[in-house]
Amino acid sequence: TRKQLAVFAGVLFSMLLGGAGLAMGLIDRDSVDLAFDCSRHAAARSECIDVQEYFGSTQLTLLTMLQVVTLDGWAARVVRPLCGQRPAAAVFLGLFAIFTAYGFVSILNGLIVRSTVDLARNHESHACQVAVTEDIEIVASLRDVLDDILRFDERANLDLRTLRDSMSVPEVKLAFDRLRLPLGVPDALFTHLDHKRRGYVTLTEFSQGMESLLRPTTGFDVAKLNAQVGGSVTYCTRIDRRAQRCIDDMDNLRQIWRESFSQLNMLAQPGGPDGKTDRVPEVLLRQAGRIYNPIPPCPPRYTR
């Protein structure tokens, strides 16, 4: 907030300084036609302006521009008396008053709204942290109960059956209901906890997995999820390309087999290619002695 106010003050000062420079250039306070003493002519006070009083120096001009920005007598004391002698300066000061005043009012309203939203967000974040702390305490109590169950069964790891049986205990069921987990079913919860797919988890892994479900999502979690999804998509794309190549190879192999069996039928037909037979080509070729499979020799026998 301090930084925003400092930026606002810097912008305001820069605009006042720039407006003062332009106003001093347009008014030309050393001109002869403006050398008129309004204090000696009471009837003309509303129609003239004391240039030396309002624009006599840079400091006075900055003060006048601040008066214009805050809309403190900007029309009756500054703009209206200049209309007759310096209409360009009067138009500039009028536009300067309108745009800067309402512009800075909008900026201040935006800063107030943003500060209110940030304050509400901080309160919400604090409440969320308190809720997470309470949930972590519940997870610690659940771990103690599961530790007692595993010690009674003389086991060190938690499996799906033990998790299901623990749900039958009213205190444990109430604790899981208070946690408001996105995975309320024991099977889905255990699948999330057992990310190594071993069929069991340690109590430390149980606590860490439960806390990861309870804590708010961070930017790192979103980036990790995007990386996993991107890796899965890339892997599926590679599998699809390999499967397509396998399909093409199978189509080529099917064509080769079709041509091979066609030639084999032609060779096995008695009387040439025009002959017809219903017997298996391999049987005919073996009977004709065209197919010979050598019998491998027996392995040598060694004796002592």
PDB file of C-alpha atoms in Angstrom:
ATOM      1  CA  THR A   1       0.000   0.000   0.000  1.00  0.00           C
ATOM      2  CA  ARG A   2       2.838   2.405   0.782  1.00  0.00           C
ATOM      3  CA  LYS A   3       4.390   1.723  -2.570  1.00  0.00           C
ATOM      4  CA  GLN A   4       1.109   2.391  -4.345  1.00  0.00           C
ATOM      5  CA  LEU A   5       0.635   5.647  -2.467  1.00  0.00           C
ATOM      6  CA  ALA A   6       4.193   6.689  -3.330  1.00  0.00           C
ATOM      7  CA  VAL A   7       3.538   5.990  -7.003  1.00  0.00           C
ATOM      8  CA  PHE A   8       0.278   7.935  -6.806  1.00  0.00           C
ATOM      9  CA  ALA A   9       2.023  10.932  -5.196  1.00  0.00           C
ATOM     10  CA  GLY A  10       4.771  10.836  -7.823  1.00  0.00           C
ATOM     11  CA  VAL A  11       2.283  10.776 -10.686  1.00  0.00           C
ATOM     12  CA  LEU A  12       0.285  13.610  -9.106  1.00  0.00           C
ATOM     13  CA  PHE A  13       3.383  15.771  -8.644  1.00  0.00           C
ATOM     14  CA  SER A  14       4.530  15.100 -12.215  1.00  0.00           C
ATOM     15  CA  MET A  15       1.154  16.072 -13.630  1.00  0.00           C
ATOM     16  CA  LEU A  16       0.999  19.216 -11.492  1.00  0.00           C
ATOM     17  CA  LEU A  17       4.511  20.209 -12.542  1.00  0.00           C
ATOM     18  CA  GLY A  18       3.770  19.629 -16.224  1.00  0.00           C
ATOM     19  CA  GLY A  19       0.446  21.446 -16.008  1.00  0.00           C
ATOM     20  CA  ALA A  20       2.097  24.365 -14.215  1.00  0.00           C
ATOM     21  CA  GLY A  21       4.691  24.696 -16.952  1.00  0.00           C
ATOM     22  CA  LEU A  22       2.072  24.686 -19.703  1.00  0.00           C
ATOM     23  CA  ALA A  23      -0.136  27.131 -17.796  1.00  0.00           C
ATOM     24  CA  MET A  24       2.744  29.572 -17.249  1.00  0.00           C
ATOM     25  CA  GLY A  25       3.582  29.383 -20.951  1.00  0.00           C
ATOM     26  CA  LEU A  26       0.014  30.000 -22.057  1.00  0.00           C
ATOM     27  CA  ILE A  27      -0.688  32.838 -19.614  1.00  0.00           C
ATOM     28  CA  ASP A  28       2.562  34.829 -20.095  1.00  0.00           C
ATOM     29  CA  ARG A  29       2.328  36.630 -16.744  1.00  0.00           C
ATOM     30  CA  ASP A  30       4.716  39.422 -17.868  1.00  0.00           C
ATOM     31  CA  SER A  31       2.338  40.575 -20.598  1.00  0.00           C
ATOM     32  CA  VAL A  32       1.083  44.216 -20.435  1.00  0.00           C
ATOM     33  CA  ASP A  33      -2.590  43.396 -20.893  1.00  0.00           C
ATOM     34  CA  LEU A  34      -2.576  41.373 -17.664  1.00  0.00           C
ATOM     35  CA  ALA A  35      -1.013  44.154 -15.565  1.00  0.00           C
ATOM     36  CA  PHE A  36      -4.283  45.050 -13.870  1.00  0.00           C
ATOM     37  CA  ASP A  37      -4.722  45.501 -10.118  1.00  0.00           C
ATOM     38  CA  CYS A  38      -7.938  43.711  -9.239  1.00  0.00           C
ATOM     39  CA  SER A  39      -7.773  44.810  -5.585  1.00  0.00           C
ATOM     40  CA  ARG A  40      -8.420  48.474  -6.501  1.00  0.00           C
ATOM     41  CA  HIS A  41     -11.482  47.698  -8.567  1.00  0.00           C
ATOM     42  CA  ALA A  42     -13.986  45.822  -6.464  1.00  0.00           C
ATOM     43  CA  ALA A  43     -16.521  45.635  -9.288  1.00  0.00           C
ATOM     44  CA  ALA A  44     -14.051  43.879 -11.572  1.00  0.00           C
ATOM     45  CA  ARG A  45     -12.814  41.239  -9.139  1.00  0.00           C
ATOM     46  CA  SER A  46     -15.067  38.589 -10.623  1.00  0.00           C
ATOM     47  CA  GLU A  47     -13.846  39.377 -14.148  1.00  0.00           C
ATOM     48  CA  CYS A  48     -10.096  39.656 -13.613  1.00  0.00           C
ATOM     49  CA  ILE A  49      -7.368  37.589 -12.043  1.00  0.00           C
ATOM     50  CA  ASP A  50      -4.291  38.611 -10.164  1.00  0.00           C
ATOM     51  CA  VAL A  51      -1.659  36.827 -12.248  1.00  0.00           C
ATOM     52  CA  GLN A  52       1.139  37.499  -9.808  1.00  0.00           C
ATOM     53  CA  GLU A  53      -0.889  36.005  -6.977  1.00  0.00           C
ATOM     54  CA  TYR A  54      -1.806  32.803  -8.821  1.00  0.00           C
ATOM     55  CA  PHE A  55       0.987  32.403 -11.380  1.00  0.00           C
ATOM     56  CA  GLY A  56       3.760  34.688 -10.060  1.00  0.00           C
ATOM     57  CA  SER A  57       6.248  31.861  -9.508  1.00  0.00           C
ATOM     58  CA  THR A  58       6.602  28.121  -9.983  1.00  0.00           C
ATOM     59  CA  GLN A  59       5.557  27.436  -6.381  1.00  0.00           C
ATOM     60  CA  LEU A  60       2.453  29.630  -6.700  1.00  0.00           C
ATOM     61  CA  THR A  61       1.579  28.022 -10.026  1.00  0.00           C
ATOM     62  CA  LEU A  62       1.870  24.536  -8.475  1.00  0.00           C
ATOM     63  CA  LEU A  63      -0.426  25.651  -5.664  1.00  0.00           C
ATOM     64  CA  THR A  64      -2.909  27.012  -8.204  1.00  0.00           C
ATOM     65  CA  MET A  65      -2.833  23.770 -10.177  1.00  0.00           C
ATOM     66  CA  LEU A  66      -3.457  21.839  -6.949  1.00  0.00           C
ATOM     67  CA  GLN A  67      -6.407  24.130  -6.292  1.00  0.00           C
ATOM     68  CA  VAL A  68      -7.696  23.357  -9.779  1.00  0.00           C
ATOM     69  CA  VAL A  69      -7.262  19.616  -9.270  1.00  0.00           C
ATOM     70  CA  THR A  70      -9.123  19.673  -5.944  1.00  0.00           C
ATOM     71  CA  LEU A  71     -11.902  21.773  -7.563  1.00  0.00           C
ATOM     72  CA  ASP A  72     -11.580  24.474  -4.888  1.00  0.00           C
ATOM     73  CA  GLY A  73     -12.957  27.594  -6.619  1.00  0.00           C
ATOM     74  CA  TRP A  74     -11.312  26.569  -9.867  1.00  0.00           C
ATOM     75  CA  ALA A  75     -14.067  28.033 -12.073  1.00  0.00           C
ATOM     76  CA  ALA A  76     -14.898  31.314 -10.304  1.00  0.00           C
ATOM     77  CA  ARG A  77     -11.384  32.315  -9.248  1.00  0.00           C
ATOM     78  CA  VAL A  78      -9.160  30.927 -12.010  1.00  0.00           C
ATOM     79  CA  VAL A  79     -10.879  29.774 -15.195  1.00  0.00           C
ATOM     80  CA  ARG A  80     -13.690  32.323 -15.533  1.00  0.00           C
ATOM     81  CA  PRO A  81     -11.446  35.452 -15.137  1.00  0.00           C
ATOM     82  CA  LEU A  82      -9.058  34.023 -17.773  1.00  0.00           C
ATOM     83  CA  CYS A  83     -11.757  33.477 -20.383  1.00  0.00           C
ATOM     84  CA  GLY A  84     -11.692  37.058 -21.617  1.00  0.00           C
ATOM     85  CA  GLN A  85      -7.926  37.590 -21.740  1.00  0.00           C
ATOM     86  CA  ARG A  86      -6.457  34.092 -22.177  1.00  0.00           C
ATOM     87  CA  PRO A  87      -9.141  31.763 -23.593  1.00  0.00           C
ATOM     88  CA  ALA A  88      -6.594  29.079 -24.514  1.00  0.00           C
ATOM     89  CA  ALA A  89      -5.274  29.008 -20.956  1.00  0.00           C
ATOM     90  CA  ALA A  90      -8.846  28.931 -19.615  1.00  0.00           C
ATOM     91  CA  VAL A  91      -9.721  25.934 -21.830  1.00  0.00           C
ATOM     92  CA  PHE A  92      -6.529  24.143 -20.809  1.00  0.00           C
ATOM     93  CA  LEU A  93      -7.166  24.697 -17.108  1.00  0.00           C
ATOM     94  CA  GLY A  94     -10.782  23.565 -17.444  1.00  0.00           C
ATOM     95  CA  LEU A  95      -9.816  20.338 -19.220  1.00  0.00           C
ATOM     96  CA  PHE A  96      -6.961  19.824 -16.769  1.00  0.00           C
ATOM     97  CA  ALA A  97      -9.365  20.152 -13.841  1.00  0.00           C
ATOM     98  CA  ILE A  98     -11.905  17.744 -15.307  1.00  0.00           C
ATOM     99  CA  PHE A  99      -9.553  14.994 -16.399  1.00  0.00           C
ATOM    100  CA  THR A 100      -7.154  15.089 -13.463  1.00  0.00           C
ATOM    101  CA  ALA A 101      -9.789  15.468 -10.750  1.00  0.00           C
ATOM    102  CA  TYR A 102     -12.049  12.688 -11.924  1.00  0.00           C
ATOM    103  CA  GLY A 103      -9.112  10.560 -13.022  1.00  0.00           C
ATOM    104  CA  PHE A 104      -7.448  10.726  -9.632  1.00  0.00           C
ATOM    105  CA  VAL A 105     -10.766  10.110  -7.899  1.00  0.00           C
ATOM    106  CA  SER A 106     -11.093   6.915  -9.935  1.00  0.00           C
ATOM    107  CA  ILE A 107      -7.534   5.923  -9.064  1.00  0.00           C
ATOM    108  CA  LEU A 108      -8.164   6.496  -5.367  1.00  0.00           C
ATOM    109  CA  ASN A 109     -11.344   4.448  -5.541  1.00  0.00           C
ATOM    110  CA  GLY A 110      -9.398   1.668  -7.260  1.00  0.00           C
ATOM    111  CA  LEU A 111      -6.716   1.746  -4.573  1.00  0.00           C
ATOM    112  CA  ILE A 112      -9.337   1.587  -1.843  1.00  0.00           C
ATOM    113  CA  VAL A 113     -11.132  -1.311  -3.515  1.00  0.00           C
ATOM    114  CA  ARG A 114      -7.879  -3.188  -4.084  1.00  0.00           C
ATOM    115  CA  SER A 115      -6.799  -2.661  -0.490  1.00  0.00           C
ATOM    116  CA  THR A 116     -10.174  -3.968   0.685  1.00  0.00           C
ATOM    117  CA  VAL A 117      -9.912  -7.018  -1.566  1.00  0.00           C
ATOM    118  CA  ASP A 118      -6.351  -7.734  -0.390  1.00  0.00           C
ATOM    119  CA  LEU A 119      -7.440  -7.427   3.219  1.00  0.00           C
ATOM    120  CA  ALA A 120     -10.330  -9.809   2.653  1.00  0.00           C
ATOM    121  CA  ARG A 121      -8.019 -12.207   0.843  1.00  0.00           C
ATOM    122  CA  ASN A 122      -5.580 -12.140   3.728  1.00  0.00           C
ATOM    123  CA  HIS A 123      -8.385 -12.897   6.165  1.00  0.00           C
ATOM    124  CA  GLU A 124      -9.529 -15.746   3.943  1.00  0.00           C
ATOM    125  CA  SER A 125      -5.983 -17.090   3.688  1.00  0.00           C
ATOM    126  CA  HIS A 126      -5.627 -16.912   7.458  1.00  0.00           C
ATOM    127  CA  ALA A 127      -8.888 -18.800   7.938  1.00  0.00           C
ATOM    128  CA  CYS A 128      -7.740 -21.392   5.402  1.00  0.00           C
ATOM    129  CA  GLN A 129      -4.449 -21.842   7.256  1.00  0.00           C
ATOM    130  CA  VAL A 130      -6.318 -22.319  10.537  1.00  0.00           C
ATOM    131  CA  ALA A 131      -8.558 -24.949   8.908  1.00  0.00           C
ATOM    132  CA  VAL A 132      -5.540 -26.759   7.441  1.00  0.00           C
ATOM    133  CA  THR A 133      -3.840 -26.791  10.855  1.00  0.00           C
ATOM    134  CA  GLU A 134      -6.927 -28.332  12.438  1.00  0.00           C
ATOM    135  CA  ASP A 135      -7.130 -30.950   9.665  1.00  0.00           C
ATOM    136  CA  ILE A 136      -3.454 -31.855  10.127  1.00  0.00           C
ATOM    137  CA  GLU A 137      -4.143 -32.433  13.821  1.00  0.00           C
ATOM    138  CA  ILE A 138      -6.974 -34.791  12.857  1.00  0.00           C
ATOM    139  CA  VAL A 139      -4.606 -36.642  10.496  1.00  0.00           C
ATOM    140  CA  ALA A 140      -2.113 -37.018  13.350  1.00  0.00           C
ATOM    141  CA  SER A 141      -4.828 -38.541  15.562  1.00  0.00           C
ATOM    142  CA  LEU A 142      -5.817 -40.910  12.725  1.00  0.00           C
ATOM    143  CA  ARG A 143      -2.213 -42.004  12.405  1.00  0.00           C
ATOM    144  CA  ASP A 144      -2.083 -42.815  16.115  1.00  0.00           C
ATOM    145  CA  VAL A 145      -5.241 -44.915  15.831  1.00  0.00           C
ATOM    146  CA  LEU A 146      -3.932 -46.777  12.771  1.00  0.00           C
ATOM    147  CA  ASP A 147      -0.602 -47.302  14.533  1.00  0.00           C
ATOM    148  CA  ASP A 148      -2.422 -48.991  17.422  1.00  0.00           C
ATOM    149  CA  ILE A 149      -4.346 -51.197  14.998  1.00  0.00           C
ATOM    150  CA  LEU A 150      -1.180 -52.258  13.175  1.00  0.00           C
ATOM    151  CA  ARG A 151       0.626 -52.973  16.426  1.00  0.00           C
ATOM    152  CA  PHE A 152      -2.259 -55.144  17.560  1.00  0.00           C
ATOM    153  CA  ASP A 153      -2.007 -57.106  14.281  1.00  0.00           C
ATOM    154  CA  GLU A 154       1.829 -57.146  14.539  1.00  0.00           C
ATOM    155  CA  ARG A 155       2.220 -55.386  11.210  1.00  0.00           C
ATOM    156  CA  ALA A 156       4.084 -52.252  10.177  1.00  0.00           C
ATOM    157  CA  ASN A 157       2.377 -51.245   6.916  1.00  0.00           C
ATOM    158  CA  LEU A 158      -1.156 -50.157   6.081  1.00  0.00           C
ATOM    159  CA  ASP A 159      -3.051 -51.995   3.346  1.00  0.00           C
ATOM    160  CA  LEU A 160      -6.470 -51.521   1.773  1.00  0.00           C
ATOM    161  CA  ARG A 161      -8.143 -54.094   3.982  1.00  0.00           C
ATOM    162  CA  THR A 162      -6.948 -52.402   7.163  1.00  0.00           C
ATOM    163  CA  LEU A 163      -8.108 -49.033   5.859  1.00  0.00           C
ATOM    164  CA  ARG A 164     -11.559 -50.448   5.111  1.00  0.00           C
ATOM    165  CA  ASP A 165     -11.791 -52.088   8.526  1.00  0.00           C
ATOM    166  CA  SER A 166     -10.782 -48.855  10.250  1.00  0.00           C
ATOM    167  CA  MET A 167     -13.689 -47.086   8.563  1.00  0.00           C
ATOM    168  CA  SER A 168     -16.064 -49.277  10.566  1.00  0.00           C
ATOM    169  CA  VAL A 169     -14.879 -47.607  13.795  1.00  0.00           C
ATOM    170  CA  PRO A 170     -17.249 -44.668  14.534  1.00  0.00           C
ATOM    171  CA  GLU A 171     -14.464 -42.348  15.724  1.00  0.00           C
ATOM    172  CA  VAL A 172     -12.357 -42.993  12.629  1.00  0.00           C
ATOM    173  CA  LYS A 173     -15.365 -42.598  10.324  1.00  0.00           C
ATOM    174  CA  LEU A 174     -16.246 -39.276  12.011  1.00  0.00           C
ATOM    175  CA  ALA A 175     -12.638 -38.065  11.640  1.00  0.00           C
ATOM    176  CA  PHE A 176     -12.628 -38.857   7.906  1.00  0.00           C
ATOM    177  CA  ASP A 177     -15.976 -37.080   7.502  1.00  0.00           C
ATOM    178  CA  ARG A 178     -14.608 -33.968   9.228  1.00  0.00           C
ATOM    179  CA  LEU A 179     -11.653 -33.870   6.834  1.00  0.00           C
ATOM    180  CA  ARG A 180     -13.971 -33.496   3.793  1.00  0.00           C
ATOM    181  CA  LEU A 181     -11.567 -35.283   1.509  1.00  0.00           C
ATOM    182  CA  PRO A 182     -12.142 -35.189  -2.268  1.00  0.00           C
ATOM    183  CA  LEU A 183     -11.575 -38.969  -2.240  1.00  0.00           C
ATOM    184  CA  GLY A 184     -14.181 -40.240   0.188  1.00  0.00           C
ATOM    185  CA  VAL A 185     -14.185 -43.876  -0.974  1.00  0.00           C
ATOM    186  CA  PRO A 186     -11.488 -46.023   0.737  1.00  0.00           C
ATOM    187  CA  ASP A 187     -10.446 -47.647  -2.542  1.00  0.00           C
ATOM    188  CA  ALA A 188      -9.865 -44.303  -4.282  1.00  0.00           C
ATOM    189  CA  LEU A 189      -8.118 -42.886  -1.220  1.00  0.00           C
ATOM    190  CA  PHE A 190      -5.762 -45.844  -0.951  1.00  0.00           C
ATOM    191  CA  THR A 191      -5.002 -45.698  -4.690  1.00  0.00           C
ATOM    192  CA  HIS A 192      -3.961 -42.068  -4.250  1.00  0.00           C
ATOM    193  CA  LEU A 193      -1.821 -42.845  -1.204  1.00  0.00           C
ATOM    194  CA  ASP A 194      -0.168 -45.898  -2.781  1.00  0.00           C
ATOM    195  CA  HIS A 195       1.431 -44.036  -5.681  1.00  0.00           C
ATOM    196  CA  LYS A 196       4.197 -46.656  -5.867  1.00  0.00           C
ATOM    197  CA  ARG A 197       1.580 -49.401  -6.422  1.00  0.00           C
ATOM    198  CA  ARG A 198       3.031 -51.755  -3.809  1.00  0.00           C
ATOM    199  CA  GLY A 199      -0.260 -52.722  -2.223  1.00  0.00           C
ATOM    200  CA  TYR A 200       0.653 -51.088   1.086  1.00  0.00           C
ATOM    201  CA  VAL A 201       1.808 -47.742   2.509  1.00  0.00           C
ATOM    202  CA  THR A 202       3.726 -46.785   5.592  1.00  0.00           C
ATOM    203  CA  LEU A 203       2.225 -44.532   8.227  1.00  0.00           C
ATOM    204  CA  THR A 204       4.603 -41.762   7.162  1.00  0.00           C
ATOM    205  CA  GLU A 205       3.382 -42.039   3.569  1.00  0.00           C
ATOM    206  CA  PHE A 206      -0.187 -42.042   4.877  1.00  0.00           C
ATOM    207  CA  SER A 207       0.373 -38.793   6.778  1.00  0.00           C
ATOM    208  CA  GLN A 208       2.163 -37.086   3.894  1.00  0.00           C
ATOM    209  CA  GLY A 209      -0.468 -38.155   1.364  1.00  0.00           C
ATOM    210  CA  MET A 210      -3.318 -36.971   3.574  1.00  0.00           C
ATOM    211  CA  GLU A 211      -1.635 -33.609   4.172  1.00  0.00           C
ATOM    212  CA  SER A 212      -1.092 -33.132   0.440  1.00  0.00           C
ATOM    213  CA  LEU A 213      -4.825 -33.589  -0.089  1.00  0.00           C
ATOM    214  CA  LEU A 214      -5.670 -31.056   2.605  1.00  0.00           C
ATOM    215  CA  ARG A 215      -3.245 -28.272   1.756  1.00  0.00           C
ATOM    216  CA  PRO A 216      -4.271 -25.599  -0.808  1.00  0.00           C
ATOM    217  CA  THR A 217      -3.031 -26.009  -4.340  1.00  0.00           C
ATOM    218  CA  THR A 218       0.118 -24.047  -5.144  1.00  0.00           C
ATOM    219  CA  GLY A 219       1.657 -22.941  -8.402  1.00  0.00           C
ATOM    220  CA  PHE A 220       4.201 -25.737  -8.134  1.00  0.00           C
ATOM    221  CA  ASP A 221       1.390 -28.311  -7.899  1.00  0.00           C
ATOM    222  CA  VAL A 222      -0.255 -26.902 -11.018  1.00  0.00           C
ATOM    223  CA  ALA A 223       3.077 -26.906 -12.896  1.00  0.00           C
ATOM    224  CA  LYS A 224       3.726 -30.487 -11.793  1.00  0.00           C
ATOM    225  CA  LEU A 225       0.277 -31.559 -12.958  1.00  0.00           C
ATOM    226  CA  ASN A 226       0.788 -29.847 -16.323  1.00  0.00           C
ATOM    227  CA  ALA A 227       4.132 -31.615 -16.715  1.00  0.00           C
ATOM    228  CA  GLN A 228       2.566 -34.980 -15.910  1.00  0.00           C
ATOM    229  CA  VAL A 229      -0.309 -34.412 -18.312  1.00  0.00           C
ATOM    230  CA  GLY A 230       2.092 -33.232 -21.008  1.00  0.00           C
ATOM    231  CA  GLY A 231       4.314 -36.277 -20.468  1.00  0.00           C
ATOM    232  CA  SER A 232       1.317 -38.605 -20.651  1.00  0.00           C
ATOM    233  CA  VAL A 233       0.143 -36.981 -23.879  1.00  0.00           C
ATOM    234  CA  THR A 234       3.619 -37.316 -25.390  1.00  0.00           C
ATOM    235  CA  TYR A 235       3.823 -40.959 -24.311  1.00  0.00           C
ATOM    236  CA  CYS A 236       0.384 -41.705 -25.803  1.00  0.00           C
ATOM    237  CA  THR A 237       1.424 -40.000 -29.040  1.00  0.00           C
ATOM    238  CA  ARG A 238       4.538 -42.162 -29.283  1.00  0.00           C
ATOM    239  CA  ILE A 239       2.531 -45.317 -28.561  1.00  0.00           C
ATOM    240  CA  ASP A 240       0.062 -44.337 -31.276  1.00  0.00           C
ATOM    241  CA  ARG A 241       2.884 -43.883 -33.802  1.00  0.00           C
ATOM    242  CA  ARG A 242       4.416 -47.243 -32.901  1.00  0.00           C
ATOM    243  CA  ALA A 243       1.031 -48.954 -33.117  1.00  0.00           C
ATOM    244  CA  GLN A 244       0.454 -47.422 -36.542  1.00  0.00           C
ATOM    245  CA  ARG A 245       3.841 -48.694 -37.732  1.00  0.00           C
ATOM    246  CA  CYS A 246       3.003 -52.166 -36.409  1.00  0.00           C
ATOM    247  CA  ILE A 247      -0.312 -52.081 -38.256  1.00  0.00           C
ATOM    248  CA  ASP A 248       1.447 -51.119 -41.494  1.00  0.00           C
ATOM    249  CA  ASP A 249       3.993 -53.913 -41.004  1.00  0.00           C
ATOM    250  CA  MET A 250       1.188 -56.421 -40.362  1.00  0.00           C
ATOM    251  CA  ASP A 251      -0.575 -55.309 -43.534  1.00  0.00           C
ATOM    252  CA  ASN A 252       2.630 -55.789 -45.524  1.00  0.00           C
ATOM    253  CA  LEU A 253       3.180 -59.202 -43.924  1.00  0.00           C
ATOM    254  CA  ARG A 254      -0.411 -60.215 -44.708  1.00  0.00           C
ATOM    255  CA  GLN A 255       0.128 -59.270 -48.359  1.00  0.00           C
ATOM    256  CA  ILE A 256       3.364 -61.256 -48.483  1.00  0.00           C
ATOM    257  CA  TRP A 257       1.648 -64.308 -46.946  1.00  0.00           C
ATOM    258  CA  ARG A 258      -1.222 -64.016 -49.419  1.00  0.00           C
ATOM    259  CA  GLU A 259       1.179 -64.012 -52.357  1.00  0.00           C
ATOM    260  CA  SER A 260       3.249 -66.834 -50.861  1.00  0.00           C
ATOM    261  CA  PHE A 261       0.249 -69.110 -50.312  1.00  0.00           C
ATOM    262  CA  SER A 262      -0.992 -68.299 -53.792  1.00  0.00           C
ATOM    263  CA  GLN A 263       2.312 -69.423 -55.285  1.00  0.00           C
ATOM    264  CA  LEU A 264       2.321 -72.461 -52.992  1.00  0.00           C
ATOM    265  CA  ASN A 265      -1.119 -73.515 -54.236  1.00  0.00           C
ATOM    266  CA  MET A 266       0.029 -73.179 -57.825  1.00  0.00           C
ATOM    267  CA  LEU A 267       3.043 -75.416 -57.178  1.00  0.00           C
ATOM    268  CA  ALA A 268       1.007 -78.008 -55.286  1.00  0.00           C
ATOM    269  CA  GLN A 269      -1.746 -78.390 -57.888  1.00  0.00           C
ATOM    270  CA  PRO A 270      -1.336 -81.582 -59.975  1.00  0.00           C
ATOM    271  CA  GLY A 271      -1.346 -81.004 -63.697  1.00  0.00           C
ATOM    272  CA  GLY A 272      -0.061 -77.429 -63.530  1.00  0.00           C
ATOM    273  CA  PRO A 273      -1.610 -74.196 -62.450  1.00  0.00           C
ATOM    274  CA  ASP A 274      -4.944 -75.045 -64.135  1.00  0.00           C
ATOM    275  CA  GLY A 275      -5.483 -78.177 -62.102  1.00  0.00           C
ATOM    276  CA  LYS A 276      -7.750 -78.240 -59.085  1.00  0.00           C
ATOM    277  CA  THR A 277      -7.398 -80.125 -55.820  1.00  0.00           C
ATOM    278  CA  ASP A 278      -8.878 -80.015 -52.362  1.00  0.00           C
ATOM    279  CA  ARG A 279      -5.859 -81.354 -50.540  1.00  0.00           C
ATOM    280  CA  VAL A 280      -3.537 -79.293 -48.413  1.00  0.00           C
ATOM    281  CA  PRO A 281      -0.620 -77.931 -50.467  1.00  0.00           C
ATOM    282  CA  GLU A 282       1.934 -78.786 -47.807  1.00  0.00           C
ATOM    283  CA  VAL A 283       0.874 -82.461 -47.803  1.00  0.00           C
ATOM    284  CA  LEU A 284       1.142 -82.677 -51.567  1.00  0.00           C
ATOM    285  CA  LEU A 285       4.572 -81.068 -51.574  1.00  0.00           C
ATOM    286  CA  ARG A 286       5.816 -83.405 -48.882  1.00  0.00           C
ATOM    287  CA  GLN A 287       4.508 -86.399 -50.772  1.00  0.00           C
ATOM    288  CA  ALA A 288       6.218 -85.132 -53.892  1.00  0.00           C
ATOM    289  CA  GLY A 289       9.467 -84.745 -51.974  1.00  0.00           C
ATOM    290  CA  ARG A 290       9.702 -81.027 -52.543  1.00  0.00           C
ATOM    291  CA  ILE A 291       9.714 -80.213 -48.835  1.00  0.00           C
ATOM    292  CA  TYR A 292      12.395 -81.768 -46.717  1.00  0.00           C
ATOM    293  CA  ASN A 293      13.041 -80.825 -43.112  1.00  0.00           C
ATOM    294  CA  PRO A 294      16.375 -82.219 -41.987  1.00  0.00           C
ATOM    295  CA  ILE A 295      16.298 -83.874 -38.593  1.00  0.00           C
ATOM    296  CA  PRO A 296      18.897 -82.296 -36.346  1.00  0.00           C
ATOM    297  CA  PRO A 297      21.464 -84.759 -35.035  1.00  0.00           C
ATOM    298  CA  CYS A 298      21.140 -85.916 -31.497  1.00  0.00           C
ATOM    299  CA  PRO A 299      23.439 -84.268 -28.997  1.00  0.00           C
ATOM    300  CA  PRO A 300      26.525 -86.323 -28.270  1.00  0.00           C
ATOM    301  CA  ARG A 301      26.432 -88.462 -25.198  1.00  0.00           C
ATOM    302  CA  TYR A 302      29.326 -88.171 -22.845  1.00  0.00           C
ATOM    303  CA  THR A 303      30.368 -91.017 -20.546  1.00  0.00           C
ATOM    304  CA  ARG A 304      32.885 -91.178 -17.820  1.00  0.00           C
TER     305      ARG A 304
END
